[in-house]
Structures are given as structure tokens and as C-alpha cells.
Amino acid sequence: MATIQSKDNKTIFFNYFKSLSQTPHRLRKRMLATWTPDQELNQVRLRSGADMKRKLKWYDLVALGVGGMLGVGVFVTTGPVARNHSGPSVFISYIIAGISALLSSLCYTEFSVQIPVAGGAFSYLRVTFGEFVGYFAGANILMEYVLSNAAVARSFTEYLCSAFGISDPNSWRVEVPGLLQGYNKLDFSAVALVLILTFCLCHSTKESSILNLIMTAFHIVFFGFIIIMGFCNGSVENLVKPTGLTPNGIRGVLDGAAIVYFSYIGYDSVSTLAEEIQNPPVTLPVGIIGSVFIVSGLYCLMALALCVMVPYNQIAEKASYSMAFQRIGWKWAGNIVGAGASLGIVASLLVAMLGQARYLCVIGRARLVPSWLSKVHPSTGTPLNATLFLGLCTASIALFTDLDIVIEIISIGTLLVFYLVANALIYRKYVLTSKNPPFPTLSFLFLITSCAIGFSISWKLEQQWWGLPLFGGIIMVVTAFFQYTVPCLRPPSEWSVPFMPWPAAVSIFLNVFLMTTLKMLSFQRFAIWGLLITLFYVLYGVHSTFEAEEMGMKMAVNEVPNPSIQLTKLEV
């Protein structure tokens, strides 16, 4: 028996090394390989076995979007950004980030209506720019979800401490001598929360949605309490004292906007529920855009409430709202804030973990990761393996890693994916399945990105102010010229982004600009991550998908003399 197993292992290794020798050929064949929306909806989806159950309605989606965003941003990023970057003008940072998120959400919405599958940005980019771009975006989304969920789970401990009147959140963590700073405080409360939510999500999507709906309703009431009490007991003078509304100037406001963009992580998870909702063409736009509008308004009011209660330079970086109420003498309110924030964080974690499992499930369908991660449990209708795997990954990171270490790499990964989706929407509307050649559209996308980078460099080099109107003007002229010279020949869909290509072009510009405001360390960490996932694709993903598609084609040829379903190439 052992001899047979040894021979099997040798055969597997031999076949794998033989595959590696064919890597250049397989990369050429697979990197730009695309699927049509119809194949994504039918042929690829069948690889999960059972279908996900369509039980969610529009109000479920709005609640999931609101719940997914509310608990993250305001309680995790507002205090540090107000204190270190934007000052009292942190609400303006939220407005800028909200506009960028809204434009990105419009791009997501059109794709989600046309391709209502659980893959979100991964599926949208795969049908537009090919397998590798879709995979790269999907891997970044998963990284962003896992790291942000781990960070938010650790902030749950901080607010839970304040709910019990404990000012030092590290008192509930176990410090381990010998580990690196930032990784040496073990947070078992965060681990327990992640594992409990993982098991809830394995059980049922609909019941998880009902739980989120209840928590989100309480959370909005709780937000109202903070806003009203903050304005009633604060002072407008705190908005201009001690050093004005924008102590670090417009630069501080925009640097803050790039960081608080982390707060809007969550609306894209709504698009991953496309296989579990009723009437996608109506439900998806309402759920995605409606949740971004609601959350943007609440974020701005919450940021203002914090800054009128306490001067920005006295805001605590940890559990900011609880500390603010305690500073004005309302210790009981600080405890309530801690309890309410903990509830909101649970809701946001629930939605984010819901979305991350569906991303991984669809990436597994594409065979870019092991296929067992794509299986949908027949009785629960949930991607059980993906949910458990990512739950364990999130819990492991939440055990060790502080929020400060991961927050900016989360923002850069999110901004990159939203940038790619905006590019994909323009390319898909003006090139794919139309009579337009690709060169004018690709040239337009290249110019917009180049000008956005030029504008950002001018912004970084404080002396070169002439670059701001120059590159800004070029972007406007190029977009107007493209609009009037390149017709959009794609027939109108059930829901389309209005005034194209302007919303997508502005989204491209904002995402590039906000990325360049992040620290160089974020780009270094992101480069390491990008290298690792590219190596995984070269060593595993491309061979797995190549063999899966070759086998699928052979089966199709054997079953049907003239198979109508074939893998397509990126249309150029």
C-alpha cells in the first residue's frame, strides 16, 4: 500500500514539473483568456455543485451594505485621522472619500446588473481584461477583506473594554515578551468573535441577514444618539480651536481622505450577494447606491459630532467616541458608546465575512485556487469551505496584528481594485461587443491615468503648483474629446451609469490620487504581496485553469459535435 502511494506521489510531482516546463505557453494562452457573461452565469457557476438560495430582498441588501460599512470606519479611523491628519475638517475627508466611493459604486452597479454572480470585481475584470487581471484584483480583495476584518475584530476589544468602563484596551490582551512590537499583544476576544460569526455564516445567509438587519436598526438609532448628544453638549468653537478648521491644510484633508476610504469597505460585498437576491436588476442598484448614500451622510455627521465635543488635538486615538464622552463628564454615555460600537463592529464583520467567502468561492470556480473552496453546501446554500478557511485566516491575523500595521495596505488594495473596475467599465462599454476599435479607448485610459499620476506628483512636490491646473485641464479636455469622438455602441442595459464616461473617468482620477497620498511603506508592503500572488498564479493558478479548461473542452467535443460554448479571448 505504501509503495503504491509513493508511486502516486512521484507521478504527481513528475506531472507538476512537466507542467512547469510549459509555463510560458500556458501563460500566453491563459493570461488574456476571458469568459462571456453567459458562461460566467451558467457554465462556471455549475462548478459549485448546488446553487446559492435566492432569499434576499432590496431592504436586506441596503441593510447589509449599511451594516457592512457603519461599524468599520467611524469607530476605527475617525479619531486617528482627526488627530494626526485632517483636524476638525475630518468630515470633509469623509465627503471626498464618499464621492469617490459613490462613483466606484456606480461602476460596480452596472457590472453587477449585467453579470449577477457572486464574484464581484473578480468576475467583472475577468470577463473584460482576462484571467490574470481578474485574479490579481480578486487576490487583493481577499487580502483587503481578511486584513480589515482582523483589524476591526481587534477594535471590537477596545470598545468592549470601554463598555465595561475600562480605559486601557490592552488590559484584555495578553502580552508576549520576545515578539515584535505590533505583534506581541494576543487578542483572544477578537478571535472568539471571528469564529462565532464564521459558524453563523456557515449556517444560513438569510438568517445572517436578519441578524444583521436587527443589529443595523439598533446601530442607526445609536448613531442618532451620538450625533444628537454630541451636538447638544459640544461647542462649535472646537471646530476652529486651537489652530483652525484645517490645521494641516488641504494636504492634511486629502491625506485623511485616503485613510478614511477604509471606512467604505463593505459596499462592494453587496455585489457578491448577486446569486442570493430576488430581482437583481432592481435590487442591486438600490442596495449598492442606497447604502453608500446613507453611510456617507452618517459618517459626516458622526465626524462633526466628535470634533465639536473635543478639540481635535485631544481626541483619543483608541475608542475615540467613548473617550470623548468621558472627557465631557458623561462616563455613562461612554459606556453606552462602547456597547453600541461593539454591536456595529459585529454587524460590519458579519457582512464583510459574508462577502469574502463568496469572492473566494468564485475564484475557486475558476480553478485559480483549489476547487474544494468553491463548493456550496446543498442544504445551507452557503460556500461552507471558503467561509471556514477565511474565518480561520482572519482569526489568526486578529490574534497578533495591530490595526496600525494593516490599515494603509488595506486602503491601497481597495483603491487599486476600484480603479481597475472603472477602467473595465469604460473598456466594456466602448470596445467589447461593439464596432469601435480598442486603440482610442486604451489611449484614453492611458492618458487619464498618466495625467492623474502627473497631478499627484505635482501635489507631492509642493513647489510645482503649475502641474495641478495643467494636468487637471488635460483630463477634462481629453474626457470631453473622447465622449464626442468615440460613440458608445453597446445597447443600453437594464441599468446603466449616466453621463458616461465622466463618472468612471473621475473615479479613475480620484482612486489614483488617493493612492499616491499613502505612505511609501504601504507601497513596499503591497509590492511584496503583489509579487507573492503573481508567483502563486505562475506556479499554480495558470496550470490549474489550463488543465481545467482543456479537460472541459475535450468533454464538450466528446458530448457535442459542434460545441457552441468555447473559451473566448480578449477582443482586440
Tab-separated table of C-alpha atoms in Angstrom, residues 8 46 69 144 147 170 256 294 328 343 350 376 384 389 401 425 429 451 454 482 544 551:
chain	number	residue	atom	x	y	z
A	8	ASP	CA	1.340	8.081	-6.952
A	46	LEU	CA	-22.276	24.937	-12.064
A	69	MET	CA	-19.747	49.932	6.390
A	144	GLU	CA	-8.180	43.624	1.967
A	147	LEU	CA	-6.787	42.228	6.996
A	170	ASN	CA	-4.669	46.186	26.251
A	256	GLY	CA	-7.093	61.877	5.669
A	294	ILE	CA	-26.888	56.613	3.770
A	328	ILE	CA	-17.049	65.900	28.840
A	343	LEU	CA	-22.596	45.954	18.147
A	350	LEU	CA	-20.744	39.784	9.575
A	376	VAL	CA	-21.653	25.226	-1.983
A	384	LEU	CA	-19.024	26.372	3.501
A	389	PHE	CA	-10.976	28.753	5.555
A	401	THR	CA	-1.575	42.109	14.435
A	425	LEU	CA	-16.470	49.681	-17.356
A	429	LYS	CA	-18.960	49.943	-22.904
A	451	CYS	CA	-2.490	62.741	-16.045
A	454	GLY	CA	1.187	63.760	-13.046
A	482	PHE	CA	-13.314	61.072	-26.090
A	544	SER	CA	-4.819	24.587	-12.764
A	551	MET	CA	-10.437	18.965	-19.922
